[in-house]
XYZ file of C-alpha atoms in Angstrom:
536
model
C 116.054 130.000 74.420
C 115.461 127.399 77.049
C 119.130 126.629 79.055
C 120.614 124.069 81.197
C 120.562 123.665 85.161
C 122.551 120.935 86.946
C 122.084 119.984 90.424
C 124.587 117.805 92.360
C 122.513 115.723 95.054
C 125.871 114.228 95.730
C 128.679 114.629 98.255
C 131.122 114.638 95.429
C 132.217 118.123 94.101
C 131.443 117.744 90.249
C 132.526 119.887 87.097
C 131.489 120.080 84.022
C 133.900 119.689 81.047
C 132.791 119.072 78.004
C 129.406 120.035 75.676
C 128.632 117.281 72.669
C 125.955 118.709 70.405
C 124.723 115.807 68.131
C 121.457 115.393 65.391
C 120.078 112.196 64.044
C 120.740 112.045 60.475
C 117.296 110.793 60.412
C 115.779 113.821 61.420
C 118.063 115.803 58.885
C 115.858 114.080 55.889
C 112.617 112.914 57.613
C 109.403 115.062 56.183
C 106.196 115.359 56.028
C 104.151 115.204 52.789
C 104.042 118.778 52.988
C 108.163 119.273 53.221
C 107.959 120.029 57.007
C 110.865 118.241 58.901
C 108.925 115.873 61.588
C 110.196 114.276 64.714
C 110.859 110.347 65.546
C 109.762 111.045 68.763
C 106.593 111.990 67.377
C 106.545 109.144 64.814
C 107.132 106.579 67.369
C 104.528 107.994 70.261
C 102.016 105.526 69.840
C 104.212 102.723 69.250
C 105.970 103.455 72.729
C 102.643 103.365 74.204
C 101.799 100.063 72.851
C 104.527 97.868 72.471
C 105.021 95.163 75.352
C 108.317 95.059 74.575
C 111.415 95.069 76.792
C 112.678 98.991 77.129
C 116.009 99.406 75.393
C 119.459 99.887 77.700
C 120.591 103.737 77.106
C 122.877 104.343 74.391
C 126.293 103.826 74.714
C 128.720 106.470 73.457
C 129.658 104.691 70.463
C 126.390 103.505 69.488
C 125.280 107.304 69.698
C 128.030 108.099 67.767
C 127.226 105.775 65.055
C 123.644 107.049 65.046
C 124.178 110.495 65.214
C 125.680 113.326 63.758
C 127.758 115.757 65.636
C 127.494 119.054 65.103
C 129.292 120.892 68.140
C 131.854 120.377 70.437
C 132.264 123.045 73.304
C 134.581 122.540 76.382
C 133.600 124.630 79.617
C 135.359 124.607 83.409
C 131.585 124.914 84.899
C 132.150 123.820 89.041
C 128.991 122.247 90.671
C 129.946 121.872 94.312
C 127.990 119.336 96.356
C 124.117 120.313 96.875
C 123.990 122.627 94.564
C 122.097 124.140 91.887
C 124.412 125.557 88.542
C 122.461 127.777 86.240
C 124.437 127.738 82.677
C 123.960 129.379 79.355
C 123.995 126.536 77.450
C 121.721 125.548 75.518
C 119.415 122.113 76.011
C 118.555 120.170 73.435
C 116.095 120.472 70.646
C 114.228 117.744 70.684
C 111.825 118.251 68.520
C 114.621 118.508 65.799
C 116.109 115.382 66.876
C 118.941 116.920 69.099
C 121.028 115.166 71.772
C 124.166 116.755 74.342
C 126.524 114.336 75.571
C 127.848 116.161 78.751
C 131.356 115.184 80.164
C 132.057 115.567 83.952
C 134.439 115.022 86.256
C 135.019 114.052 89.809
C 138.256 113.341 91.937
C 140.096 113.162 88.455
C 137.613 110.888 86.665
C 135.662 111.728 83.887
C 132.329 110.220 83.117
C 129.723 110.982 80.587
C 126.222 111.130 80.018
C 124.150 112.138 76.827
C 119.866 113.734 76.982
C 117.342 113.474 76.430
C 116.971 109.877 77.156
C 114.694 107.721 74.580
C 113.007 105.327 76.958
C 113.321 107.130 80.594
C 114.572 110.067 82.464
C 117.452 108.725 84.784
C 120.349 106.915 83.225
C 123.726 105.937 84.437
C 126.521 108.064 83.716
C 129.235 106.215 81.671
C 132.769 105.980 83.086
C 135.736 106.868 81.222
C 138.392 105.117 83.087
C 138.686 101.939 83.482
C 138.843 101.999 87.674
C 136.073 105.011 88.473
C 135.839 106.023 92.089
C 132.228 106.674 91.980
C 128.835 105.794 90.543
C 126.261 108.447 89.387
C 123.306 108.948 88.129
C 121.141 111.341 86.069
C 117.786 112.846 85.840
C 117.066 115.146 83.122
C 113.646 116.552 83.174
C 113.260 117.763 79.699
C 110.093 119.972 80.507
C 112.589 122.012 82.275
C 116.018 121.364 81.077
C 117.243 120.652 84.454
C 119.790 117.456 85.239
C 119.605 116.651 88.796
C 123.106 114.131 88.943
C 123.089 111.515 91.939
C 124.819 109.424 93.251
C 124.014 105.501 92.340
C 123.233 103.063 94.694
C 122.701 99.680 94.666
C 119.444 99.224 95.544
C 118.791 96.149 97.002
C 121.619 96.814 99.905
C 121.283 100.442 100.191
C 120.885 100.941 103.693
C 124.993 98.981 103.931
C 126.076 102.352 103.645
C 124.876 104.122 106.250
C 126.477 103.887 109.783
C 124.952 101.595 112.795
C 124.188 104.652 114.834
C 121.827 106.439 112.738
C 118.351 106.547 114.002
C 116.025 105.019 111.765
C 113.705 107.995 111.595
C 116.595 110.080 110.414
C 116.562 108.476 106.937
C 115.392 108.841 103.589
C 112.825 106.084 103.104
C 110.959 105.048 99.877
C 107.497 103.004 100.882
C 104.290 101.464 99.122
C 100.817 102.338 100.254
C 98.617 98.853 100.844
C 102.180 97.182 99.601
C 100.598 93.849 98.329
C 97.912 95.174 96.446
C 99.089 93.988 93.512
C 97.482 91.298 92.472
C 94.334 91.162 89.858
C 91.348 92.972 91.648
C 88.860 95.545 91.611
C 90.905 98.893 90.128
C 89.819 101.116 93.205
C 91.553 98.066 95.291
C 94.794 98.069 93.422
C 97.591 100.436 94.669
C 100.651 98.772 93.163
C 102.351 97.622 89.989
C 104.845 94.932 90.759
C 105.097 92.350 93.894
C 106.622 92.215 97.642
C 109.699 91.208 96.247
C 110.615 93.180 93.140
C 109.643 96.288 95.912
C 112.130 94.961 98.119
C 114.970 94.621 95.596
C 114.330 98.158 94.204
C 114.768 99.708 97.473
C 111.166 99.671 99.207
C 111.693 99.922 102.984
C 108.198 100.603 104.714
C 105.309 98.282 103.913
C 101.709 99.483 104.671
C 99.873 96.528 105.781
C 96.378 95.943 106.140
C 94.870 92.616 107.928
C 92.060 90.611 109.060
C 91.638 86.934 110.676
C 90.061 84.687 108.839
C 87.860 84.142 111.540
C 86.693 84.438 114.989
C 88.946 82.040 116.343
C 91.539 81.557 114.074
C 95.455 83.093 114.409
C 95.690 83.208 110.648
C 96.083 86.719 109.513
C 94.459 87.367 105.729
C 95.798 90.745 103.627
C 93.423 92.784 102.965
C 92.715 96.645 101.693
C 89.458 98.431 103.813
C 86.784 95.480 103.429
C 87.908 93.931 100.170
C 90.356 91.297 99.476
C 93.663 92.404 97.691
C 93.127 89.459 95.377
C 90.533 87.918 93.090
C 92.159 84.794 92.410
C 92.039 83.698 95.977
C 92.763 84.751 99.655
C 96.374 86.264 100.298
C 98.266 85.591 103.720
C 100.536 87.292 105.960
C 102.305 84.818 106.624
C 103.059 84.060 102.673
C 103.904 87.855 102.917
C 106.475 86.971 105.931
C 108.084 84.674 104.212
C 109.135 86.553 101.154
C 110.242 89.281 103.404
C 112.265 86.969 105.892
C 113.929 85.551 102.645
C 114.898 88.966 101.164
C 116.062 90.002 104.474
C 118.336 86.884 105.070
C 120.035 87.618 101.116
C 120.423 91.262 102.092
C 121.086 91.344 105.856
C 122.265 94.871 105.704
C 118.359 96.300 105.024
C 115.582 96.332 107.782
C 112.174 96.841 107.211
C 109.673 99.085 109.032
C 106.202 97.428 108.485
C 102.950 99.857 109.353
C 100.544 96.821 110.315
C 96.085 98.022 111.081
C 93.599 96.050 111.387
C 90.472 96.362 108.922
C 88.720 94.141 106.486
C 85.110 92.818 107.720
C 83.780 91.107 110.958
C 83.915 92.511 114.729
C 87.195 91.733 115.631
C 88.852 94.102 117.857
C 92.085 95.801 117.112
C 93.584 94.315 120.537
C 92.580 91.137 119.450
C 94.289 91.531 116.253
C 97.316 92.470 117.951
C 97.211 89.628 120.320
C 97.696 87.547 117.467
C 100.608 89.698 116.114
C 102.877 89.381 119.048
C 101.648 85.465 120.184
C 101.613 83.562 116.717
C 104.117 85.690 114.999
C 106.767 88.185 116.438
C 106.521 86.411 120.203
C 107.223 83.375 118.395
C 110.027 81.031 119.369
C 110.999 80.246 115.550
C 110.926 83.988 114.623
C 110.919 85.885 117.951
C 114.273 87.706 116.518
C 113.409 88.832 113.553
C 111.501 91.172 114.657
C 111.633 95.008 117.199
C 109.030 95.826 119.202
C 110.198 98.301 121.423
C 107.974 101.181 121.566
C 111.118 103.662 120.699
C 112.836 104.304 117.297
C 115.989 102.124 116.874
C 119.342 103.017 115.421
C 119.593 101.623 112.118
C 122.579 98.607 113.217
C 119.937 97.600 115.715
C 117.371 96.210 113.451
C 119.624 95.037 110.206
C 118.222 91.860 109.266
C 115.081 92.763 110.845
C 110.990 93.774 110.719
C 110.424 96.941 112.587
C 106.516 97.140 113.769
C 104.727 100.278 113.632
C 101.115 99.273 114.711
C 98.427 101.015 113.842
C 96.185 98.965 116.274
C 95.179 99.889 120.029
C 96.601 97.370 122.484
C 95.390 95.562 125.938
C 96.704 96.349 128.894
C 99.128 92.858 129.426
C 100.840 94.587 125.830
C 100.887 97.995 127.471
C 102.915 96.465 130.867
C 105.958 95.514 128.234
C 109.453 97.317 127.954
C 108.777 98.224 131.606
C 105.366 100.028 130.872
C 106.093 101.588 128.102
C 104.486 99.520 125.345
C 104.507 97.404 122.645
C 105.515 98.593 119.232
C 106.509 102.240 117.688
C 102.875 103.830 118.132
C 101.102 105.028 115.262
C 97.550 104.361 116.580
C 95.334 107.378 116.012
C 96.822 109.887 113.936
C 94.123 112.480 113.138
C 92.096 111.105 109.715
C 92.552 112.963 106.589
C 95.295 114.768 107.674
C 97.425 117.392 105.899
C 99.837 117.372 108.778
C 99.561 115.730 112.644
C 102.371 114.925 114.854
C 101.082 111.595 116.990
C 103.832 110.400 119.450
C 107.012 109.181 117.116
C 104.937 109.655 113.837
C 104.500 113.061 112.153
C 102.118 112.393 108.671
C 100.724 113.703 105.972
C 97.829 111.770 104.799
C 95.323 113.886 103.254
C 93.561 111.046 101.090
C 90.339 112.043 100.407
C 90.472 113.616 96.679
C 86.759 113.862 95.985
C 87.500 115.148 92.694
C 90.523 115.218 89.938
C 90.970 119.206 90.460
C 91.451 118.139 94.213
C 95.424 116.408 93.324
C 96.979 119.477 92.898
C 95.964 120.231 96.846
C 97.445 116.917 97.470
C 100.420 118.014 96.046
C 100.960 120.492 98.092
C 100.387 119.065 101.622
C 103.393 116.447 99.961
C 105.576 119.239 99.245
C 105.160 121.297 102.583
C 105.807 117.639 104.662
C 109.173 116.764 102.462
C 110.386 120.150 103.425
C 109.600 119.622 106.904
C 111.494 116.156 107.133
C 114.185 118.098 105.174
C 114.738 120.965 108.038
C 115.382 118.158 110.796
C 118.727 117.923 112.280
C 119.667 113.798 113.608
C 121.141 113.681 116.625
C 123.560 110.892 116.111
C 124.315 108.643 119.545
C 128.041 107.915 119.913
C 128.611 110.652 117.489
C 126.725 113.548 118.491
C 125.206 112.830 121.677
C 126.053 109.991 124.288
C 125.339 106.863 122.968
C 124.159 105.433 126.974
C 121.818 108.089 126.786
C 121.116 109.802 123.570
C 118.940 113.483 122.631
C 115.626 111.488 121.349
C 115.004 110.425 117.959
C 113.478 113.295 115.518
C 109.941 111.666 114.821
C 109.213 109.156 111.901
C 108.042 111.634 108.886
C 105.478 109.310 106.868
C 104.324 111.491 104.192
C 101.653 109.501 101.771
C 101.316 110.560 98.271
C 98.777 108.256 97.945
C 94.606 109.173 97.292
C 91.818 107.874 96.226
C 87.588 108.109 95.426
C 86.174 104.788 94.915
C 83.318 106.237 92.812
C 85.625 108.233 90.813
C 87.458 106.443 87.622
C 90.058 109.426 87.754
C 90.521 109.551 91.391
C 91.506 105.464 91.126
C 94.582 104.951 93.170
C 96.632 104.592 90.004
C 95.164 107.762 88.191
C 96.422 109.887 90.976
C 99.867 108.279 91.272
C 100.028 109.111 87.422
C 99.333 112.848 88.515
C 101.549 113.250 91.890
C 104.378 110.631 91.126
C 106.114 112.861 88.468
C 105.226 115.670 89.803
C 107.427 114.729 93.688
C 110.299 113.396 91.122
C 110.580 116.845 89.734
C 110.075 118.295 93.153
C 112.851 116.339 94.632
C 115.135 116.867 91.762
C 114.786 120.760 91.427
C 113.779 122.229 94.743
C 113.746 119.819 97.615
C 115.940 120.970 100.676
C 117.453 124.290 98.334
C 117.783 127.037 100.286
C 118.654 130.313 98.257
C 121.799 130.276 99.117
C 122.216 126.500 96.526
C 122.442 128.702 93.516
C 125.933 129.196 91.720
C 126.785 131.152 89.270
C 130.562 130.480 88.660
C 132.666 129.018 86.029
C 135.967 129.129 83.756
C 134.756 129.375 80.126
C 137.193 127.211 78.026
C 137.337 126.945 74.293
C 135.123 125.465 71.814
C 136.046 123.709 68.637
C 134.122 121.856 66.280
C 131.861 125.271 65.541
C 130.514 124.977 68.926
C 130.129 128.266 71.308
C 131.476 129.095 74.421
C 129.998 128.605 77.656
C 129.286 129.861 81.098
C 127.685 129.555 84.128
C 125.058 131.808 85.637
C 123.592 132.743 82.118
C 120.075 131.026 82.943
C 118.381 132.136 79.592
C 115.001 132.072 80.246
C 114.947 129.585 83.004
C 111.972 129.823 85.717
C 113.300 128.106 88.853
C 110.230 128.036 90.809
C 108.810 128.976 94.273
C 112.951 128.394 96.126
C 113.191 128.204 99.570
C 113.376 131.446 101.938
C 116.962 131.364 103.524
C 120.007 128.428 103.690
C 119.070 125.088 103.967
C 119.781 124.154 107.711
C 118.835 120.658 108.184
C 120.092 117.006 106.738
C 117.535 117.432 103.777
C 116.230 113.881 103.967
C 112.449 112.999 102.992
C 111.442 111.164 106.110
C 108.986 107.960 104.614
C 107.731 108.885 101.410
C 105.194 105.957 101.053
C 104.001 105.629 97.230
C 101.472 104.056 94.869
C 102.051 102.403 91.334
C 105.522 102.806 92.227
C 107.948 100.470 89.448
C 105.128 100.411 86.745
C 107.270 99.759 83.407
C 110.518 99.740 85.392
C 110.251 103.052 86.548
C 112.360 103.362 89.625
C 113.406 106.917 89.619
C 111.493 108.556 92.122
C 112.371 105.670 94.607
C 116.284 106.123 93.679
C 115.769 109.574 94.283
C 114.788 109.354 97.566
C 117.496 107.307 98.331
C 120.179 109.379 97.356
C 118.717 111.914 99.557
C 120.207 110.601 102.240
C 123.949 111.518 100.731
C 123.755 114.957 102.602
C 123.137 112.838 105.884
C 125.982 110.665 104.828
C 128.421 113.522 104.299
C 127.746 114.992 107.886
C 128.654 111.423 109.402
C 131.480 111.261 107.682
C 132.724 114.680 108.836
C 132.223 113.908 112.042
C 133.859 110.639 112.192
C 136.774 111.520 110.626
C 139.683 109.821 111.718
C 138.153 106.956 113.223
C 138.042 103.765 111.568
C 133.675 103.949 111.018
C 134.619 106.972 109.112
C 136.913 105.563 106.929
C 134.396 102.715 105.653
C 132.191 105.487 105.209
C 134.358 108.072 103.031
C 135.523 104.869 100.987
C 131.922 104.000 100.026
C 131.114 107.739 98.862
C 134.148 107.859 97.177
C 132.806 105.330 95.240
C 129.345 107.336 94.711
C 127.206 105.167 96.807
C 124.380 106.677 99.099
């Protein structure tokens, strides 16, 4: 009998209280010619794939009530501290016989309530049951392994409001979009996202990969493009267009930066220090938007760029651009990483960009490489200036982790940038939800057993049935367990956001260490009052 894990990913200690066993009445009558009792799930799978419909809001408690049947009622004293994992031996839902569990928690005297499987996506929102809730969390039940990851929600647009001014950038949990405007109508190989610049930025995108060209020989007008193709087919893209969207998002939301990866490549025989000529005289060395922009060739604290672009060039520069910020450079440098990399730490950039999948059976290699580099992001330690370190003259910045689960063969249909994200997206969401930054010392096994009513059993923690955790992690779990960059393809395709809210609330373990150490002072009061109200 499969079981029920919870993880908190939250820096909110969490317990479980009550188990809500419901069945649709539907599926208590629905069969088969034959007599054999037959799922709506199963009914309705082609219809889900079809439909252009809107996807339905979750079901509310009533509604679920009114739709449902309940069956069992079980209440349970099951603790989950913060970052970690609770085996249990209760039950998950059938859901092949049409079953659902509503699952009451509650944190700092609040209870809230969530019910899985979901009908229309993994995460949901848990319901409050008070009228002035402290916090805001989320859920992710992966029903291929009856495990609910619970998170804490954040408003994604504004995330980054929440974290303090002395963070370095590098230190935080990032979700990004390979070849970011790729989006529009062209050839499928050329195609590497779902939804445009700005629906990225309002669903928490923070790195943009950027690939340009001028339009000509002698012109400063920079045109987007992805190796030597356009991104569009409807007509030539611009980076300035792209500028402007971002400059606009960034004056609604002046919280958020952006880091922005810019290299040159499209076709013609224009040099990469010609390219970035252009970048610093016609656009960030520009008098109308000279400060919106860093270009100081060392990673910033996070209240140093609010409001602005952060370049990362992937272009070699002349020597008048290598004389700047007395001789150190222009720009965080991110020039030649080695090609086709599994793993290579360049100056302030450590990556993982192993794109070369010659062949389908090749993505579960790429997997991999994308595990391995989220756990090595997670082991890192920030130093924190003003906090940890002096703030005149801090410990340096752990490196920029970009970790790309992106891939791609042009002359293969299923190696299409979108066929692979199909493959590796779900497969980092479960990653991140079940085993990212879990030491062996996460698991719990403890819990007051309280008494059921309604016909339902009694529960406990630490049963585990037949659960199969996976390959854990050798030892405690040391560092701030962030992802570094995670930069993504198809991301938001049908309004999926989870794996990009997921890597945001990884920073909550981050978070909860700057609070600690700022307690008592009045930056780590704002702090503690925003996680009290289950932001990350």
């Amino acid at each position: 009998m499969s079981t029920f894990a919870i993880r908190n990913l939250t820096a909110t200690s969490i317990t479980l209280k009550l188990v809500e066993r419901y069945k649709s009445p539907e599926h208590l009558h629905l069969q088969d010619i034959h007599g054999n009792t037959i799922s709506r799930f199963s009914r309705n799978f082609t219809s889900i794939f079809n439909t252009t419909s809107p996807i339905p809001p979750p079901p509310t408690h009533a509604s679920l009530a009114s739709s449902t049947e309940k069956f069992a009622t079980s209440e349970v004293e099951i603790l989950v501290p913060p970052f970690t994992t609770c085996t249990t031996d209760i039950p998950a839902p059938n859901a092949v016989a049409g079953e659902k569990v509503q699952l009451t928690i509650e944190a700092s005297g609040s209870r809230y309530r969530l019910s899985v499987p979901s009908s229309h996506s993994e995460s949901q929102t848990f319901s409050p049951l008070s009228p002035d809730p402290q916090h805001e969390f989320s859920g992710i039940y992966l029903s291929l392994h009856t495990f609910l990851s619970i998170h804490s929600s954040a408003q994604l647009n504004s995330w980054m409001s929440n974290l303090q001014d002395a963070t370095p950038l590098s230190a935080l949990s990032i979700p990004g979009t390979h070849n970011s405007p790729t989006y529009h109508k062209a050839l499928p190989s050329v195609r590497c996202q779902a939804v445009n610049i700005r629906r990225q930025l309002e669903n928490g995108i923070r790195f943009f990969d950027i690939r340009v060209q001028p339009e000509a020989p002698t012109s400063s007008k920079l045109v987007l493009v992805h190796a030597v193709f356009p991104v569009s087919l409807t007509g030539q893209k611009t980076f300035a267009d792209l500028l402007s969207t971002i400059f606009a998002f960034l004056d609604a939301n002046p919280s958020e930066t952006l880091i922005m990866s810019v290299k040159r490549e499209g076709v013609g025989n224009m040099s990469d220090e010609q390219v970035a000529r252009i970048l610093y005289e016609h656009y960030t060395n520009n008098p109308t938007q000279s400060d919106r922009w860093y270009t100081k060739p060392s990673i910033p604290t996070l209240g140093a760029v609010r409001g602005k672009i952060v370049i990362m060039r992937r272009l070699a520069i002349d020597d008048s651009l290598h004389s700047h910020n007395n001789n150190l450079g222009w720009a965080i440098d991110a020039e030649c990483w080695a090609d086709n990399t599994a793993h290579d730490l360049h100056g302030q950039v450590c990556v993982q960009d192993f794109y070369e999948v010659l062949e389908a059976v090749q993505i579960a290699r790429k997997i991999e490489y994308c595990k391995e580099h989220l756990q090595r992001a997670a082991e890192c330690v920030a130093s924190l200036p003003g906090i940890t370190c002096d703030a005149a003259n801090p410990v340096p910045a752990q490196p920029f982790f970009l970790n790309f689960l992106s891939a791609s063969n042009f002359w293969k249909v299923g190696c299409w940038p979108d066929r692979i994200a199909a493959e590796v997206n779900p497969r980092m969401l479960e990653w991140l939800c079940r085993e990212h930054a879990k030491g062996r010392d996460e698991i719990v096994g403890s819990g007051r057993v309280g008494a059921g009513d309604g016909g339902g059993d009694r529960y406990s923690a630490g049963g585990g049935g037949d659960r199969d955790d996976g390959d854990l992690r050798n030892g405690p779990m040391v560092g701030d367990g962030g992802t570094g960059i995670v930069v993504l393809d198809w991301v938001g395709l049908g309004g999926d956001w989870d794996l990009v809210r997921c890597i945001v609330s990884m920073n909550s373990r981050l978070m909860m260490r700057e609070m600690s150490l700022t307690d008592g002072r009045k930056d780590g009061i704002e702090i503690r009052s925003k996680m009290l109200r289950g932001s990350t």
